Tab-separated table of N, CA and C in Angstrom:
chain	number	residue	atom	x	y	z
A	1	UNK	N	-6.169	-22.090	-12.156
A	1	UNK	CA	-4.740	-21.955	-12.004
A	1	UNK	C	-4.278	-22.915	-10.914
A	2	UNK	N	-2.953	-23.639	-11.555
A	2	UNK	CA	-2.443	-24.186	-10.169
A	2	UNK	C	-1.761	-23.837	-9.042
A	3	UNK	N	-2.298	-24.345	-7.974
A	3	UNK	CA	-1.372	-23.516	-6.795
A	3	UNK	C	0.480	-23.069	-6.781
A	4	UNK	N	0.686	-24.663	-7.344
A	4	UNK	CA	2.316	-23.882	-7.582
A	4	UNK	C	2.486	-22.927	-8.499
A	5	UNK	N	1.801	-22.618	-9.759
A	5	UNK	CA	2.417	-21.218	-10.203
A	5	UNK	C	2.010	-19.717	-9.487
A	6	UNK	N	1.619	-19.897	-8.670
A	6	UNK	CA	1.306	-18.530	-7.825
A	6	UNK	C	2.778	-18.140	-7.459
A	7	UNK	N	2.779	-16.791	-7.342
A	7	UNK	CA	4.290	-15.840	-7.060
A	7	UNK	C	3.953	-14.993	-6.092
A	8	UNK	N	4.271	-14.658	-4.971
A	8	UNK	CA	3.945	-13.903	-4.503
A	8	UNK	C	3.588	-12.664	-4.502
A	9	UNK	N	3.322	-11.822	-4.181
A	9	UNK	CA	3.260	-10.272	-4.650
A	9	UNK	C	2.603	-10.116	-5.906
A	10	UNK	N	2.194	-11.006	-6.643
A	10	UNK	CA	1.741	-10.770	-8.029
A	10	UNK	C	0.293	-10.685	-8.092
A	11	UNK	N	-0.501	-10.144	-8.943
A	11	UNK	CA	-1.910	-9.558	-9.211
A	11	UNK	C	-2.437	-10.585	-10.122
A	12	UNK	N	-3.443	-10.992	-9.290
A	12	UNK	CA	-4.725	-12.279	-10.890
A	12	UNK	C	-5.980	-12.091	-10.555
A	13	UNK	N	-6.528	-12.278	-11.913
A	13	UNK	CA	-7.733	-12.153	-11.732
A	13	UNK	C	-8.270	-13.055	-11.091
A	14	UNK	N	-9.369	-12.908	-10.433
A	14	UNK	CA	-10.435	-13.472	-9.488
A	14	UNK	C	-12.377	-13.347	-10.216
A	15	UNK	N	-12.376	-14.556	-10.453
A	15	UNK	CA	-13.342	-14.767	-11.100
A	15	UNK	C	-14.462	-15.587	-10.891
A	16	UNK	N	-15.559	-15.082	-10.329
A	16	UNK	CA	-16.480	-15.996	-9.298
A	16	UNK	C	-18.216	-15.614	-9.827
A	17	UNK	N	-18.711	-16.507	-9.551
A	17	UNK	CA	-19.947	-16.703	-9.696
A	17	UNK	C	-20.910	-15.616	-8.394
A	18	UNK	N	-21.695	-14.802	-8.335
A	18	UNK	CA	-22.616	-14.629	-6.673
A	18	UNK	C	-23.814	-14.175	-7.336
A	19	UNK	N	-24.725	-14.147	-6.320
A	19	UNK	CA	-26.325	-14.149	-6.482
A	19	UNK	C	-26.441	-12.433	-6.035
A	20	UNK	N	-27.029	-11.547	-6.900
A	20	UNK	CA	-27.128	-10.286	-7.120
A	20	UNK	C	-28.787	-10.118	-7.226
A	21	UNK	N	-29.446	-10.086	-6.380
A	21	UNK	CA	-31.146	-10.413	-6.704
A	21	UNK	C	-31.652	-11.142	-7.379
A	22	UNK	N	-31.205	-12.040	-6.972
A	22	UNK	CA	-31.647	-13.590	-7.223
A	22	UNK	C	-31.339	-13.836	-8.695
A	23	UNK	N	-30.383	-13.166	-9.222
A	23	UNK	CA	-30.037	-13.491	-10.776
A	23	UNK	C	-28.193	-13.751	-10.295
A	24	UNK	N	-27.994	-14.789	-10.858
A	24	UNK	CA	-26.485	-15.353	-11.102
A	24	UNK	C	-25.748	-14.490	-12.332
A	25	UNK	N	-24.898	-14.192	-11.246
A	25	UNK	CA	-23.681	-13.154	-12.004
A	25	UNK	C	-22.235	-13.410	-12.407
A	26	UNK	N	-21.581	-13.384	-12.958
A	26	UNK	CA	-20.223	-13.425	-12.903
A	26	UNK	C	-19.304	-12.233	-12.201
A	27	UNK	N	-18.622	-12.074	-11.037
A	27	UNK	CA	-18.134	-10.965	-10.950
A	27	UNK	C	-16.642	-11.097	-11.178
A	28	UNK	N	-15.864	-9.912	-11.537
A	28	UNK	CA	-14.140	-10.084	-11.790
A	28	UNK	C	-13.393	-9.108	-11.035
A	29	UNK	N	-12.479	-9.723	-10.566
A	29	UNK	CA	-11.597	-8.254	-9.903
A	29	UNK	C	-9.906	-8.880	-9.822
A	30	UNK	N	-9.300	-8.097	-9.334
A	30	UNK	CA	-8.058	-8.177	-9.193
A	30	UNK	C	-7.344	-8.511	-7.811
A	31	UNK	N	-6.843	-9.408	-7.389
A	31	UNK	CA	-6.523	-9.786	-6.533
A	31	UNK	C	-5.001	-9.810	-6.143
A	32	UNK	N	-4.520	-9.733	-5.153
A	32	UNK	CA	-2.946	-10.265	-5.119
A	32	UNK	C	-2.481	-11.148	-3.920
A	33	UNK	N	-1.434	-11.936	-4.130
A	33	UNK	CA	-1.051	-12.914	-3.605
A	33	UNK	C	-0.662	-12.818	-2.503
A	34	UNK	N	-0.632	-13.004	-1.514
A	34	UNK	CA	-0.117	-12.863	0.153
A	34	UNK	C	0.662	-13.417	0.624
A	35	UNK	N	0.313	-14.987	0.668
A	35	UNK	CA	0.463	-16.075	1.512
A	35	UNK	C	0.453	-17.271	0.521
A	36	UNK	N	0.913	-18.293	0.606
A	36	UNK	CA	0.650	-19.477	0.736
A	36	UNK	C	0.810	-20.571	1.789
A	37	UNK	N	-0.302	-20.666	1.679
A	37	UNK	CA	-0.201	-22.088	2.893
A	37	UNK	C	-0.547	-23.401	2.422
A	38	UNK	N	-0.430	-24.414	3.253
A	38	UNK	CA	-0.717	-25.704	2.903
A	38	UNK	C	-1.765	-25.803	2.073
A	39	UNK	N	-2.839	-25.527	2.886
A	39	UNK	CA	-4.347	-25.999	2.373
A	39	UNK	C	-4.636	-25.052	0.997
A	40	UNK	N	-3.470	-23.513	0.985
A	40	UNK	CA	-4.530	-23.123	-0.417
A	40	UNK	C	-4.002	-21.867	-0.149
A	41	UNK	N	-4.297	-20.347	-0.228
A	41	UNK	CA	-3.586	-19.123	-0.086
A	41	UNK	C	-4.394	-18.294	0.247
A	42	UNK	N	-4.005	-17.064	0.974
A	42	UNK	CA	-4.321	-15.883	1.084
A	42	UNK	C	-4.252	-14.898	0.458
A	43	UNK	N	-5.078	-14.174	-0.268
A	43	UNK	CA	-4.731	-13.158	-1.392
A	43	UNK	C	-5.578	-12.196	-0.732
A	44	UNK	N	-5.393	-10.515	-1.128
A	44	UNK	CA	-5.770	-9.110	-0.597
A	44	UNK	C	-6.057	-7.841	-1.478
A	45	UNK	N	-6.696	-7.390	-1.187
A	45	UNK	CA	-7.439	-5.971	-2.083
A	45	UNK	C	-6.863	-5.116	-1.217
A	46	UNK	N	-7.104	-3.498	-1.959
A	46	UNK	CA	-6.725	-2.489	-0.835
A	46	UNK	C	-8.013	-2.256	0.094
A	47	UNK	N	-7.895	-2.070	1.189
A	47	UNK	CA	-9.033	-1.736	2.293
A	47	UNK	C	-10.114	-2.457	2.471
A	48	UNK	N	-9.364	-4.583	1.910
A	48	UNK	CA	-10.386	-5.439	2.226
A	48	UNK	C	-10.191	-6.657	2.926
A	49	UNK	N	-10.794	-7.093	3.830
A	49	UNK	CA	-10.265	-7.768	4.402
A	49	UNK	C	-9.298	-9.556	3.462
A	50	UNK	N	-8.566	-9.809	4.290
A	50	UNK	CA	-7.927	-10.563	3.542
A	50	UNK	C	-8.723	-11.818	3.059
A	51	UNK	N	-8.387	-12.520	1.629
A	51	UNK	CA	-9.480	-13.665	1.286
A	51	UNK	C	-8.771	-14.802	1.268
A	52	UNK	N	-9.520	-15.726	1.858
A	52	UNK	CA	-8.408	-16.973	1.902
A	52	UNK	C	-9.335	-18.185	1.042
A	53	UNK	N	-8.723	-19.140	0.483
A	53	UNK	CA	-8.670	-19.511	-1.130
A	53	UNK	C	-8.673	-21.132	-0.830
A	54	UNK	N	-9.322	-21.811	-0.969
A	54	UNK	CA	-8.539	-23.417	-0.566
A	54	UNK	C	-7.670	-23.760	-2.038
A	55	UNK	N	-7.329	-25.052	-2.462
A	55	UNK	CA	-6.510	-25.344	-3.546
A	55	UNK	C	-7.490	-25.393	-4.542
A	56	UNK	N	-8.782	-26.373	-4.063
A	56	UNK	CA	-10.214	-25.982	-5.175
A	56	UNK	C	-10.622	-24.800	-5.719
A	57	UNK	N	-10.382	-23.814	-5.005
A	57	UNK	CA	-10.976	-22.367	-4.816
A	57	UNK	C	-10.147	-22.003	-6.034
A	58	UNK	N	-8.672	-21.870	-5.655
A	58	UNK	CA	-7.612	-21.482	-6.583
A	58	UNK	C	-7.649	-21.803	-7.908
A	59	UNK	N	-7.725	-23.148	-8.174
A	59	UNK	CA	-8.013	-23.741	-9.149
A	59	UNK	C	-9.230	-23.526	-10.308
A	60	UNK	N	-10.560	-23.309	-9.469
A	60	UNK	CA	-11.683	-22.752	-10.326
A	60	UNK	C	-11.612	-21.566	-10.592
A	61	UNK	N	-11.087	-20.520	-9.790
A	61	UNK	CA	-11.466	-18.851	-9.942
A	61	UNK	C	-10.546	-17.918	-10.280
A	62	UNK	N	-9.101	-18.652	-9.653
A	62	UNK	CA	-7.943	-17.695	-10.211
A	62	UNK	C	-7.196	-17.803	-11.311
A	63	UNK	N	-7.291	-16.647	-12.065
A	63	UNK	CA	-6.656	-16.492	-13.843
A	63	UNK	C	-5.386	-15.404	-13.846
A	64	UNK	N	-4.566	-16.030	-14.588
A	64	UNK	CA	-3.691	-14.845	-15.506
A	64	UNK	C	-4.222	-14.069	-16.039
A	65	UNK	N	-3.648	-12.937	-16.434
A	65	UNK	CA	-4.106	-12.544	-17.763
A	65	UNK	C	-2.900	-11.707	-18.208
């Protein structure tokens, strides 16, 4: 996704690759929009700390749906 269509307040999926005992996983969750800043955005879960995103980041992992 590109950084300019991000809206604030709005919910996307978050879609990332991590190492789960040494086997490569896909994990998915739901994210929402915070911030934007120059370099890329801040997006937040409930009771997690906040995740910050560069424009690459955004681009590979965050989806509509």
């Amino acid at each position: 996704m590109n950084k300019k269509n991000l809206q604030l307040g709005r919910k996307y999926i978050h879609k990332r690759q991590t190492m789960i005992d040494g086997v490569l996983r896909e994990a998915e969750r739901w994210i929402k929009c915070d911030r934007i800043t120059p370099t890329g955005a801040i997006f937040r879960r409930e009771f997690e700390p906040r995740i910050r995103m560069t424009d690459a980041q955004i681009e590979r992992e965050v989806y509509e749906r």
